[in-house]
Amino acid sequence: MKLQELISCLPAYAVEDDTNPEITSLQMDSRKVQDGALFFCIRGFTVDGHRFAKQAEASGALAVVSEEPLDLSVPVIVVRDSKRAMALIAARFYDFPSTKMRLTGVTGTNGKTTVTHLLQEIYMEAGFPAGLIGTMYTKYGNEVKPSVNTTPESLILQEMFFDMHDQGMEHVVMEVSSHALQLGRTHGTDFDIAVFTNLSQDHLDYHETMDEYAAAKALLFSQLGSGYHPQKQKFAVINGDDPYAEKMITAAAAPVITYAIDSQADIRAENVNVHAGGSAFDLVHYNRHFRIELQMPGRFSVYNALAAAAAAYAGGIGWETICKVLPEVKSVSGRFEKIASSSPVNVIVDYAHTSDSLENVLQTISEFANGNVRTVVGCGGDRDKTKRPLMASTAEKWSDYVYLTSDNPRSENPRTILEEMEQGLSTSAYELIEDREKAIRQAVNDSGPDDVILIAGKGHETYQIIGEQTYDFDDRLVAKQALEELGMK
């Protein structure tokens, strides 16, 4: 595509060079630039892409998008925000692929992964090929690709949309993080349905306050647009029980569908029953009632099912299909995942990495545990420090014994993280074990019949980041090996 045609989607820019080269690729990493590329100078947290503009030119870039004038021999398009410009240009380069599919974005602190998986299953059952983009992977057709971010950078995202449409996907369901919304990664993306699950403390290292965090989430709903199109009507799907529901409803520029357990809502769960094997409830939509038996335990699972059901309904799927799929879906990998074993000790691995999600999981465990509850938990390094004592306090509240251990310490001293978590504890029923494998093994060795061990924080992750190194590590495999070594195969 010619440069002038490509940048015509920008509302404002400055460029002195009126040459019009043919652009064959887009790139924000100067090391990957090849002949024919348009290079974007992005200011990151640790690296400023403007420093590598000359390197990109030398590697074959035919034009550069920048936030400041640069001394180059190729056209330099100067914009106010190169990240947002990149998102729009990427959408233009791939011919606005998100407009050619029904796109659902799910945002919130907890539940995004489960809701998107449920939605994908519902659409597939209804006969609509559906792609999924999220924390664990990108999945469509026969393609499964690992994820780097919950929501990819705009260049990658628009290419994914293009490929999904090319592969025949009619729907896409994706997790949308607050970081992605704040940084403009989804700028230029046409969402049809936006889902809000909940909001609890997380990412305050980035957003600083809960109000700022909520405002970032609300961007998804304000970007829906208020125009009516009979084939692609927009909807906002919002958890009416969450304290931030009204903020999302106010921000929504599209018709709102609410779901709830405790409040009045368009779609409700009544007669909720949570047990060790799952949960059950009556899904109520005005005068229609459907009894749902989930294989996933906990009230949080009921909320996730309601969110998926409401979004699918907004997407035009009938209740019969929705209510057929929900009971068939087993827990998502790393979400309240029980480790298969003949041992009388129950081990559960969950991605819970906020105090709210940890409390949800432990509260569910308390409803069926016959023995002691032991929790193995840590907090990631280089992330929100204010939640560390809260995580420990929550673990202590719902557990008989707590093992504070490393999560992904990254550049921080693991011991310092644990000591900051320790400040939230008021009893002596805990110990600090920096080595995560040792902590898991210690919990298994300490447990007796009918005890329940929760290993929280990493869930599906198969790695651990210590310093600048990434090591193979899977909570599920470590727990299973520990059980087997005790002769509990």
mmCIF file with all atom_site columns, N, CA, C and O in Angstrom, residues 361-411:
data_model
loop_
_atom_site.group_PDB
_atom_site.id
_atom_site.type_symbol
_atom_site.label_atom_id
_atom_site.label_alt_id
_atom_site.label_comp_id
_atom_site.label_asym_id
_atom_site.label_entity_id
_atom_site.label_seq_id
_atom_site.pdbx_PDB_ins_code
_atom_site.Cartn_x
_atom_site.Cartn_y
_atom_site.Cartn_z
_atom_site.occupancy
_atom_site.B_iso_or_equiv
_atom_site.pdbx_formal_charge
_atom_site.auth_seq_id
_atom_site.auth_comp_id
_atom_site.auth_asym_id
_atom_site.auth_atom_id
_atom_site.pdbx_PDB_model_num
ATOM 1   N N  . VAL A 1 361 ? -11.670 -17.887 45.599 1.00 0.00 ? 361 VAL A N  1
ATOM 2   C CA . VAL A 1 361 ? -11.269 -19.296 45.503 1.00 0.00 ? 361 VAL A CA 1
ATOM 3   C C  . VAL A 1 361 ? -11.249 -19.951 46.881 1.00 0.00 ? 361 VAL A C  1
ATOM 4   O O  . VAL A 1 361 ? -11.767 -21.056 47.067 1.00 0.00 ? 361 VAL A O  1
ATOM 5   N N  . LEU A 1 362 ? -10.650 -19.279 47.867 1.00 0.00 ? 362 LEU A N  1
ATOM 6   C CA . LEU A 1 362 ? -10.555 -19.867 49.203 1.00 0.00 ? 362 LEU A CA 1
ATOM 7   C C  . LEU A 1 362 ? -11.924 -19.984 49.872 1.00 0.00 ? 362 LEU A C  1
ATOM 8   O O  . LEU A 1 362 ? -12.185 -20.951 50.603 1.00 0.00 ? 362 LEU A O  1
ATOM 9   N N  . GLN A 1 363 ? -12.790 -19.036 49.616 1.00 0.00 ? 363 GLN A N  1
ATOM 10  C CA . GLN A 1 363 ? -14.140 -19.116 50.166 1.00 0.00 ? 363 GLN A CA 1
ATOM 11  C C  . GLN A 1 363 ? -14.874 -20.320 49.593 1.00 0.00 ? 363 GLN A C  1
ATOM 12  O O  . GLN A 1 363 ? -15.599 -21.028 50.303 1.00 0.00 ? 363 GLN A O  1
ATOM 13  N N  . THR A 1 364 ? -14.671 -20.580 48.309 1.00 0.00 ? 364 THR A N  1
ATOM 14  C CA . THR A 1 364 ? -15.273 -21.764 47.677 1.00 0.00 ? 364 THR A CA 1
ATOM 15  C C  . THR A 1 364 ? -14.714 -23.039 48.291 1.00 0.00 ? 364 THR A C  1
ATOM 16  O O  . THR A 1 364 ? -15.463 -23.982 48.588 1.00 0.00 ? 364 THR A O  1
ATOM 17  N N  . ILE A 1 365 ? -13.400 -23.077 48.498 1.00 0.00 ? 365 ILE A N  1
ATOM 18  C CA . ILE A 1 365 ? -12.780 -24.263 49.106 1.00 0.00 ? 365 ILE A CA 1
ATOM 19  C C  . ILE A 1 365 ? -13.330 -24.501 50.506 1.00 0.00 ? 365 ILE A C  1
ATOM 20  O O  . ILE A 1 365 ? -13.604 -25.638 50.909 1.00 0.00 ? 365 ILE A O  1
ATOM 21  N N  . SER A 1 366 ? -13.533 -23.419 51.257 1.00 0.00 ? 366 SER A N  1
ATOM 22  C CA . SER A 1 366 ? -14.026 -23.559 52.638 1.00 0.00 ? 366 SER A CA 1
ATOM 23  C C  . SER A 1 366 ? -15.402 -24.198 52.705 1.00 0.00 ? 366 SER A C  1
ATOM 24  O O  . SER A 1 366 ? -15.784 -24.768 53.730 1.00 0.00 ? 366 SER A O  1
ATOM 25  N N  . GLU A 1 367 ? -16.140 -24.128 51.617 1.00 0.00 ? 367 GLU A N  1
ATOM 26  C CA . GLU A 1 367 ? -17.501 -24.667 51.606 1.00 0.00 ? 367 GLU A CA 1
ATOM 27  C C  . GLU A 1 367 ? -17.536 -26.184 51.463 1.00 0.00 ? 367 GLU A C  1
ATOM 28  O O  . GLU A 1 367 ? -18.571 -26.799 51.713 1.00 0.00 ? 367 GLU A O  1
ATOM 29  N N  . PHE A 1 368 ? -16.397 -26.787 51.027 1.00 0.00 ? 368 PHE A N  1
ATOM 30  C CA . PHE A 1 368 ? -16.408 -28.245 50.904 1.00 0.00 ? 368 PHE A CA 1
ATOM 31  C C  . PHE A 1 368 ? -15.232 -28.929 51.607 1.00 0.00 ? 368 PHE A C  1
ATOM 32  O O  . PHE A 1 368 ? -15.206 -30.165 51.712 1.00 0.00 ? 368 PHE A O  1
ATOM 33  N N  . ALA A 1 369 ? -14.275 -28.168 52.107 1.00 0.00 ? 369 ALA A N  1
ATOM 34  C CA . ALA A 1 369 ? -13.100 -28.777 52.743 1.00 0.00 ? 369 ALA A CA 1
ATOM 35  C C  . ALA A 1 369 ? -13.486 -29.467 54.057 1.00 0.00 ? 369 ALA A C  1
ATOM 36  O O  . ALA A 1 369 ? -14.124 -28.865 54.919 1.00 0.00 ? 369 ALA A O  1
ATOM 37  N N  . ASN A 1 370 ? -13.050 -30.701 54.203 1.00 0.00 ? 370 ASN A N  1
ATOM 38  C CA . ASN A 1 370 ? -13.298 -31.458 55.446 1.00 0.00 ? 370 ASN A CA 1
ATOM 39  C C  . ASN A 1 370 ? -12.090 -31.446 56.368 1.00 0.00 ? 370 ASN A C  1
ATOM 40  O O  . ASN A 1 370 ? -12.205 -31.772 57.548 1.00 0.00 ? 370 ASN A O  1
ATOM 41  N N  . GLY A 1 371 ? -10.932 -31.079 55.824 1.00 0.00 ? 371 GLY A N  1
ATOM 42  C CA . GLY A 1 371 ? -9.717  -31.022 56.629 1.00 0.00 ? 371 GLY A CA 1
ATOM 43  C C  . GLY A 1 371 ? -9.164  -29.609 56.640 1.00 0.00 ? 371 GLY A C  1
ATOM 44  O O  . GLY A 1 371 ? -9.893  -28.630 56.453 1.00 0.00 ? 371 GLY A O  1
ATOM 45  N N  . ASN A 1 372 ? -7.855  -29.512 56.872 1.00 0.00 ? 372 ASN A N  1
ATOM 46  C CA . ASN A 1 372 ? -7.213  -28.200 56.900 1.00 0.00 ? 372 ASN A CA 1
ATOM 47  C C  . ASN A 1 372 ? -7.049  -27.635 55.485 1.00 0.00 ? 372 ASN A C  1
ATOM 48  O O  . ASN A 1 372 ? -6.891  -28.387 54.516 1.00 0.00 ? 372 ASN A O  1
ATOM 49  N N  . VAL A 1 373 ? -7.070  -26.320 55.387 1.00 0.00 ? 373 VAL A N  1
ATOM 50  C CA . VAL A 1 373 ? -6.813  -25.628 54.122 1.00 0.00 ? 373 VAL A CA 1
ATOM 51  C C  . VAL A 1 373 ? -5.431  -24.991 54.208 1.00 0.00 ? 373 VAL A C  1
ATOM 52  O O  . VAL A 1 373 ? -5.154  -24.209 55.127 1.00 0.00 ? 373 VAL A O  1
ATOM 53  N N  . ARG A 1 374 ? -4.551  -25.358 53.283 1.00 0.00 ? 374 ARG A N  1
ATOM 54  C CA . ARG A 1 374 ? -3.189  -24.826 53.249 1.00 0.00 ? 374 ARG A CA 1
ATOM 55  C C  . ARG A 1 374 ? -3.006  -24.068 51.935 1.00 0.00 ? 374 ARG A C  1
ATOM 56  O O  . ARG A 1 374 ? -3.318  -24.596 50.870 1.00 0.00 ? 374 ARG A O  1
ATOM 57  N N  . THR A 1 375 ? -2.500  -22.843 52.033 1.00 0.00 ? 375 THR A N  1
ATOM 58  C CA . THR A 1 375 ? -2.371  -22.000 50.850 1.00 0.00 ? 375 THR A CA 1
ATOM 59  C C  . THR A 1 375 ? -0.918  -21.656 50.575 1.00 0.00 ? 375 THR A C  1
ATOM 60  O O  . THR A 1 375 ? -0.203  -21.168 51.457 1.00 0.00 ? 375 THR A O  1
ATOM 61  N N  . VAL A 1 376 ? -0.498  -21.927 49.346 1.00 0.00 ? 376 VAL A N  1
ATOM 62  C CA . VAL A 1 376 ? 0.822   -21.557 48.852 1.00 0.00 ? 376 VAL A CA 1
ATOM 63  C C  . VAL A 1 376 ? 0.626   -20.348 47.946 1.00 0.00 ? 376 VAL A C  1
ATOM 64  O O  . VAL A 1 376 ? -0.074  -20.426 46.940 1.00 0.00 ? 376 VAL A O  1
ATOM 65  N N  . VAL A 1 377 ? 1.229   -19.211 48.302 1.00 0.00 ? 377 VAL A N  1
ATOM 66  C CA . VAL A 1 377 ? 0.946   -17.995 47.549 1.00 0.00 ? 377 VAL A CA 1
ATOM 67  C C  . VAL A 1 377 ? 2.130   -17.042 47.579 1.00 0.00 ? 377 VAL A C  1
ATOM 68  O O  . VAL A 1 377 ? 2.894   -17.006 48.547 1.00 0.00 ? 377 VAL A O  1
ATOM 69  N N  . GLY A 1 378 ? 2.271   -16.267 46.522 1.00 0.00 ? 378 GLY A N  1
ATOM 70  C CA . GLY A 1 378 ? 3.293   -15.239 46.447 1.00 0.00 ? 378 GLY A CA 1
ATOM 71  C C  . GLY A 1 378 ? 2.762   -14.045 45.679 1.00 0.00 ? 378 GLY A C  1
ATOM 72  O O  . GLY A 1 378 ? 1.592   -14.007 45.306 1.00 0.00 ? 378 GLY A O  1
ATOM 73  N N  . CYS A 1 379 ? 3.611   -13.075 45.427 1.00 0.00 ? 379 CYS A N  1
ATOM 74  C CA . CYS A 1 379 ? 3.254   -11.908 44.625 1.00 0.00 ? 379 CYS A CA 1
ATOM 75  C C  . CYS A 1 379 ? 4.385   -11.625 43.642 1.00 0.00 ? 379 CYS A C  1
ATOM 76  O O  . CYS A 1 379 ? 5.557   -11.794 43.976 1.00 0.00 ? 379 CYS A O  1
ATOM 77  N N  . GLY A 1 380 ? 4.026   -11.202 42.440 1.00 0.00 ? 380 GLY A N  1
ATOM 78  C CA . GLY A 1 380 ? 5.022   -10.940 41.411 1.00 0.00 ? 380 GLY A CA 1
ATOM 79  C C  . GLY A 1 380 ? 5.871   -9.721  41.722 1.00 0.00 ? 380 GLY A C  1
ATOM 80  O O  . GLY A 1 380 ? 5.405   -8.754  42.324 1.00 0.00 ? 380 GLY A O  1
ATOM 81  N N  . GLY A 1 381 ? 7.125   -9.780  41.297 1.00 0.00 ? 381 GLY A N  1
ATOM 82  C CA . GLY A 1 381 ? 8.014   -8.639  41.445 1.00 0.00 ? 381 GLY A CA 1
ATOM 83  C C  . GLY A 1 381 ? 7.765   -7.590  40.381 1.00 0.00 ? 381 GLY A C  1
ATOM 84  O O  . GLY A 1 381 ? 7.174   -7.882  39.327 1.00 0.00 ? 381 GLY A O  1
ATOM 85  N N  . ASP A 1 382 ? 8.190   -6.364  40.640 1.00 0.00 ? 382 ASP A N  1
ATOM 86  C CA . ASP A 1 382 ? 8.020   -5.248  39.706 1.00 0.00 ? 382 ASP A CA 1
ATOM 87  C C  . ASP A 1 382 ? 6.555   -5.000  39.377 1.00 0.00 ? 382 ASP A C  1
ATOM 88  O O  . ASP A 1 382 ? 6.219   -4.571  38.267 1.00 0.00 ? 382 ASP A O  1
ATOM 89  N N  . ARG A 1 383 ? 5.687   -5.298  40.318 1.00 0.00 ? 383 ARG A N  1
ATOM 90  C CA . ARG A 1 383 ? 4.247   -5.091  40.149 1.00 0.00 ? 383 ARG A CA 1
ATOM 91  C C  . ARG A 1 383 ? 3.705   -4.400  41.395 1.00 0.00 ? 383 ARG A C  1
ATOM 92  O O  . ARG A 1 383 ? 4.445   -4.108  42.326 1.00 0.00 ? 383 ARG A O  1
ATOM 93  N N  . ASP A 1 384 ? 2.418   -4.149  41.424 1.00 0.00 ? 384 ASP A N  1
ATOM 94  C CA . ASP A 1 384 ? 1.747   -3.431  42.504 1.00 0.00 ? 384 ASP A CA 1
ATOM 95  C C  . ASP A 1 384 ? 2.155   -3.959  43.880 1.00 0.00 ? 384 ASP A C  1
ATOM 96  O O  . ASP A 1 384 ? 1.773   -5.047  44.288 1.00 0.00 ? 384 ASP A O  1
ATOM 97  N N  . LYS A 1 385 ? 2.929   -3.141  44.621 1.00 0.00 ? 385 LYS A N  1
ATOM 98  C CA . LYS A 1 385 ? 3.411   -3.559  45.940 1.00 0.00 ? 385 LYS A CA 1
ATOM 99  C C  . LYS A 1 385 ? 2.329   -3.436  47.011 1.00 0.00 ? 385 LYS A C  1
ATOM 100 O O  . LYS A 1 385 ? 2.382   -4.126  48.030 1.00 0.00 ? 385 LYS A O  1
ATOM 101 N N  . THR A 1 386 ? 1.355   -2.568  46.788 1.00 0.00 ? 386 THR A N  1
ATOM 102 C CA . THR A 1 386 ? 0.351   -2.326  47.832 1.00 0.00 ? 386 THR A CA 1
ATOM 103 C C  . THR A 1 386 ? -0.553  -3.532  48.074 1.00 0.00 ? 386 THR A C  1
ATOM 104 O O  . THR A 1 386 ? -1.174  -3.634  49.129 1.00 0.00 ? 386 THR A O  1
ATOM 105 N N  . LYS A 1 387 ? -0.630  -4.442  47.109 1.00 0.00 ? 387 LYS A N  1
ATOM 106 C CA . LYS A 1 387 ? -1.524  -5.589  47.296 1.00 0.00 ? 387 LYS A CA 1
ATOM 107 C C  . LYS A 1 387 ? -0.837  -6.751  48.027 1.00 0.00 ? 387 LYS A C  1
ATOM 108 O O  . LYS A 1 387 ? -1.493  -7.725  48.385 1.00 0.00 ? 387 LYS A O  1
ATOM 109 N N  . ARG A 1 388 ? 0.469   -6.637  48.281 1.00 0.00 ? 388 ARG A N  1
ATOM 110 C CA . ARG A 1 388 ? 1.196   -7.764  48.883 1.00 0.00 ? 388 ARG A CA 1
ATOM 111 C C  . ARG A 1 388 ? 0.683   -8.116  50.273 1.00 0.00 ? 388 ARG A C  1
ATOM 112 O O  . ARG A 1 388 ? 0.342   -9.284  50.522 1.00 0.00 ? 388 ARG A O  1
ATOM 113 N N  . PRO A 1 389 ? 0.597   -7.164  51.218 1.00 0.00 ? 389 PRO A N  1
ATOM 114 C CA . PRO A 1 389 ? 0.041   -7.534  52.524 1.00 0.00 ? 389 PRO A CA 1
ATOM 115 C C  . PRO A 1 389 ? -1.428  -7.943  52.443 1.00 0.00 ? 389 PRO A C  1
ATOM 116 O O  . PRO A 1 389 ? -1.881  -8.770  53.234 1.00 0.00 ? 389 PRO A O  1
ATOM 117 N N  . LEU A 1 390 ? -2.158  -7.407  51.482 1.00 0.00 ? 390 LEU A N  1
ATOM 118 C CA . LEU A 1 390 ? -3.565  -7.782  51.312 1.00 0.00 ? 390 LEU A CA 1
ATOM 119 C C  . LEU A 1 390 ? -3.693  -9.237  50.889 1.00 0.00 ? 390 LEU A C  1
ATOM 120 O O  . LEU A 1 390 ? -4.583  -9.962  51.360 1.00 0.00 ? 390 LEU A O  1
ATOM 121 N N  . MET A 1 391 ? -2.825  -9.671  49.982 1.00 0.00 ? 391 MET A N  1
ATOM 122 C CA . MET A 1 391 ? -2.842  -11.070 49.541 1.00 0.00 ? 391 MET A CA 1
ATOM 123 C C  . MET A 1 391 ? -2.562  -12.004 50.707 1.00 0.00 ? 391 MET A C  1
ATOM 124 O O  . MET A 1 391 ? -3.244  -13.020 50.897 1.00 0.00 ? 391 MET A O  1
ATOM 125 N N  . ALA A 1 392 ? -1.557  -11.665 51.521 1.00 0.00 ? 392 ALA A N  1
ATOM 126 C CA . ALA A 1 392 ? -1.210  -12.503 52.666 1.00 0.00 ? 392 ALA A CA 1
ATOM 127 C C  . ALA A 1 392 ? -2.338  -12.520 53.687 1.00 0.00 ? 392 ALA A C  1
ATOM 128 O O  . ALA A 1 392 ? -2.687  -13.575 54.242 1.00 0.00 ? 392 ALA A O  1
ATOM 129 N N  . SER A 1 393 ? -2.931  -11.358 53.939 1.00 0.00 ? 393 SER A N  1
ATOM 130 C CA . SER A 1 393 ? -4.033  -11.267 54.897 1.00 0.00 ? 393 SER A CA 1
ATOM 131 C C  . SER A 1 393 ? -5.224  -12.102 54.459 1.00 0.00 ? 393 SER A C  1
ATOM 132 O O  . SER A 1 393 ? -5.866  -12.796 55.267 1.00 0.00 ? 393 SER A O  1
ATOM 133 N N  . THR A 1 394 ? -5.535  -12.067 53.166 1.00 0.00 ? 394 THR A N  1
ATOM 134 C CA . THR A 1 394 ? -6.642  -12.857 52.636 1.00 0.00 ? 394 THR A CA 1
ATOM 135 C C  . THR A 1 394 ? -6.355  -14.348 52.766 1.00 0.00 ? 394 THR A C  1
ATOM 136 O O  . THR A 1 394 ? -7.230  -15.134 53.150 1.00 0.00 ? 394 THR A O  1
ATOM 137 N N  . ALA A 1 395 ? -5.127  -14.746 52.455 1.00 0.00 ? 395 ALA A N  1
ATOM 138 C CA . ALA A 1 395 ? -4.752  -16.159 52.588 1.00 0.00 ? 395 ALA A CA 1
ATOM 139 C C  . ALA A 1 395 ? -4.889  -16.612 54.032 1.00 0.00 ? 395 ALA A C  1
ATOM 140 O O  . ALA A 1 395 ? -5.404  -17.708 54.322 1.00 0.00 ? 395 ALA A O  1
ATOM 141 N N  . GLU A 1 396 ? -4.441  -15.779 54.962 1.00 0.00 ? 396 GLU A N  1
ATOM 142 C CA . GLU A 1 396 ? -4.519  -16.113 56.384 1.00 0.00 ? 396 GLU A CA 1
ATOM 143 C C  . GLU A 1 396 ? -5.972  -16.239 56.844 1.00 0.00 ? 396 GLU A C  1
ATOM 144 O O  . GLU A 1 396 ? -6.322  -17.145 57.614 1.00 0.00 ? 396 GLU A O  1
ATOM 145 N N  . LYS A 1 397 ? -6.826  -15.346 56.363 1.00 0.00 ? 397 LYS A N  1
ATOM 146 C CA . LYS A 1 397 ? -8.220  -15.317 56.772 1.00 0.00 ? 397 LYS A CA 1
ATOM 147 C C  . LYS A 1 397 ? -8.939  -16.623 56.465 1.00 0.00 ? 397 LYS A C  1
ATOM 148 O O  . LYS A 1 397 ? -9.764  -17.099 57.257 1.00 0.00 ? 397 LYS A O  1
ATOM 149 N N  . TRP A 1 398 ? -8.635  -17.214 55.327 1.00 0.00 ? 398 TRP A N  1
ATOM 150 C CA . TRP A 1 398 ? -9.382  -18.377 54.866 1.00 0.00 ? 398 TRP A CA 1
ATOM 151 C C  . TRP A 1 398 ? -8.589  -19.684 54.940 1.00 0.00 ? 398 TRP A C  1
ATOM 152 O O  . TRP A 1 398 ? -9.062  -20.717 54.471 1.00 0.00 ? 398 TRP A O  1
ATOM 153 N N  . SER A 1 399 ? -7.383  -19.652 55.489 1.00 0.00 ? 399 SER A N  1
ATOM 154 C CA . SER A 1 399 ? -6.535  -20.844 55.521 1.00 0.00 ? 399 SER A CA 1
ATOM 155 C C  . SER A 1 399 ? -6.163  -21.211 56.953 1.00 0.00 ? 399 SER A C  1
ATOM 156 O O  . SER A 1 399 ? -6.127  -20.358 57.841 1.00 0.00 ? 399 SER A O  1
ATOM 157 N N  . ASP A 1 400 ? -5.846  -22.486 57.137 1.00 0.00 ? 400 ASP A N  1
ATOM 158 C CA . ASP A 1 400 ? -5.322  -22.929 58.428 1.00 0.00 ? 400 ASP A CA 1
ATOM 159 C C  . ASP A 1 400 ? -3.812  -22.725 58.497 1.00 0.00 ? 400 ASP A C  1
ATOM 160 O O  . ASP A 1 400 ? -3.257  -22.583 59.594 1.00 0.00 ? 400 ASP A O  1
ATOM 161 N N  . TYR A 1 401 ? -3.175  -22.711 57.329 1.00 0.00 ? 401 TYR A N  1
ATOM 162 C CA . TYR A 1 401 ? -1.730  -22.505 57.299 1.00 0.00 ? 401 TYR A CA 1
ATOM 163 C C  . TYR A 1 401 ? -1.366  -21.895 55.945 1.00 0.00 ? 401 TYR A C  1
ATOM 164 O O  . TYR A 1 401 ? -1.958  -22.233 54.911 1.00 0.00 ? 401 TYR A O  1
ATOM 165 N N  . VAL A 1 402 ? -0.384  -20.980 55.959 1.00 0.00 ? 402 VAL A N  1
ATOM 166 C CA . VAL A 1 402 ? 0.004   -20.263 54.748 1.00 0.00 ? 402 VAL A CA 1
ATOM 167 C C  . VAL A 1 402 ? 1.498   -20.416 54.494 1.00 0.00 ? 402 VAL A C  1
ATOM 168 O O  . VAL A 1 402 ? 2.303   -20.298 55.420 1.00 0.00 ? 402 VAL A O  1
ATOM 169 N N  . TYR A 1 403 ? 1.840   -20.659 53.236 1.00 0.00 ? 403 TYR A N  1
ATOM 170 C CA . TYR A 1 403 ? 3.237   -20.727 52.805 1.00 0.00 ? 403 TYR A CA 1
ATOM 171 C C  . TYR A 1 403 ? 3.466   -19.559 51.843 1.00 0.00 ? 403 TYR A C  1
ATOM 172 O O  . TYR A 1 403 ? 2.966   -19.563 50.711 1.00 0.00 ? 403 TYR A O  1
ATOM 173 N N  . LEU A 1 404 ? 4.192   -18.545 52.310 1.00 0.00 ? 404 LEU A N  1
ATOM 174 C CA . LEU A 1 404 ? 4.526   -17.427 51.444 1.00 0.00 ? 404 LEU A CA 1
ATOM 175 C C  . LEU A 1 404 ? 5.754   -17.784 50.637 1.00 0.00 ? 404 LEU A C  1
ATOM 176 O O  . LEU A 1 404 ? 6.776   -18.193 51.198 1.00 0.00 ? 404 LEU A O  1
ATOM 177 N N  . THR A 1 405 ? 5.652   -17.643 49.310 1.00 0.00 ? 405 THR A N  1
ATOM 178 C CA . THR A 1 405 ? 6.747   -18.078 48.453 1.00 0.00 ? 405 THR A CA 1
ATOM 179 C C  . THR A 1 405 ? 6.861   -17.185 47.229 1.00 0.00 ? 405 THR A C  1
ATOM 180 O O  . THR A 1 405 ? 6.058   -16.256 47.039 1.00 0.00 ? 405 THR A O  1
ATOM 181 N N  . SER A 1 406 ? 7.846   -17.455 46.403 1.00 0.00 ? 406 SER A N  1
ATOM 182 C CA . SER A 1 406 ? 8.064   -16.646 45.202 1.00 0.00 ? 406 SER A CA 1
ATOM 183 C C  . SER A 1 406 ? 7.015   -16.936 44.145 1.00 0.00 ? 406 SER A C  1
ATOM 184 O O  . SER A 1 406 ? 6.567   -18.070 43.983 1.00 0.00 ? 406 SER A O  1
ATOM 185 N N  . ASP A 1 407 ? 6.641   -15.891 43.421 1.00 0.00 ? 407 ASP A N  1
ATOM 186 C CA . ASP A 1 407 ? 5.786   -16.035 42.250 1.00 0.00 ? 407 ASP A CA 1
ATOM 187 C C  . ASP A 1 407 ? 6.710   -15.850 41.046 1.00 0.00 ? 407 ASP A C  1
ATOM 188 O O  . ASP A 1 407 ? 7.474   -16.736 40.708 1.00 0.00 ? 407 ASP A O  1
ATOM 189 N N  . ASN A 1 408 ? 6.671   -14.691 40.420 1.00 0.00 ? 408 ASN A N  1
ATOM 190 C CA . ASN A 1 408 ? 7.685   -14.298 39.432 1.00 0.00 ? 408 ASN A CA 1
ATOM 191 C C  . ASN A 1 408 ? 8.404   -13.081 40.010 1.00 0.00 ? 408 ASN A C  1
ATOM 192 O O  . ASN A 1 408 ? 7.978   -11.937 39.784 1.00 0.00 ? 408 ASN A O  1
ATOM 193 N N  . PRO A 1 409 ? 9.471   -13.258 40.780 1.00 0.00 ? 409 PRO A N  1
ATOM 194 C CA . PRO A 1 409 ? 10.108  -12.119 41.449 1.00 0.00 ? 409 PRO A CA 1
ATOM 195 C C  . PRO A 1 409 ? 10.721  -11.098 40.501 1.00 0.00 ? 409 PRO A C  1
ATOM 196 O O  . PRO A 1 409 ? 10.954  -9.956  40.876 1.00 0.00 ? 409 PRO A O  1
ATOM 197 N N  . ARG A 1 410 ? 11.026  -11.520 39.286 1.00 0.00 ? 410 ARG A N  1
ATOM 198 C CA . ARG A 1 410 ? 11.624  -10.633 38.294 1.00 0.00 ? 410 ARG A CA 1
ATOM 199 C C  . ARG A 1 410 ? 12.885  -9.973  38.870 1.00 0.00 ? 410 ARG A C  1
ATOM 200 O O  . ARG A 1 410 ? 13.734  -10.669 39.397 1.00 0.00 ? 410 ARG A O  1
ATOM 201 N N  . SER A 1 411 ? 12.981  -8.646  38.823 1.00 0.00 ? 411 SER A N  1
ATOM 202 C CA . SER A 1 411 ? 14.232  -7.989  39.243 1.00 0.00 ? 411 SER A CA 1
ATOM 203 C C  . SER A 1 411 ? 14.307  -7.749  40.747 1.00 0.00 ? 411 SER A C  1
ATOM 204 O O  . SER A 1 411 ? 15.339  -7.315  41.249 1.00 0.00 ? 411 SER A O  1
#
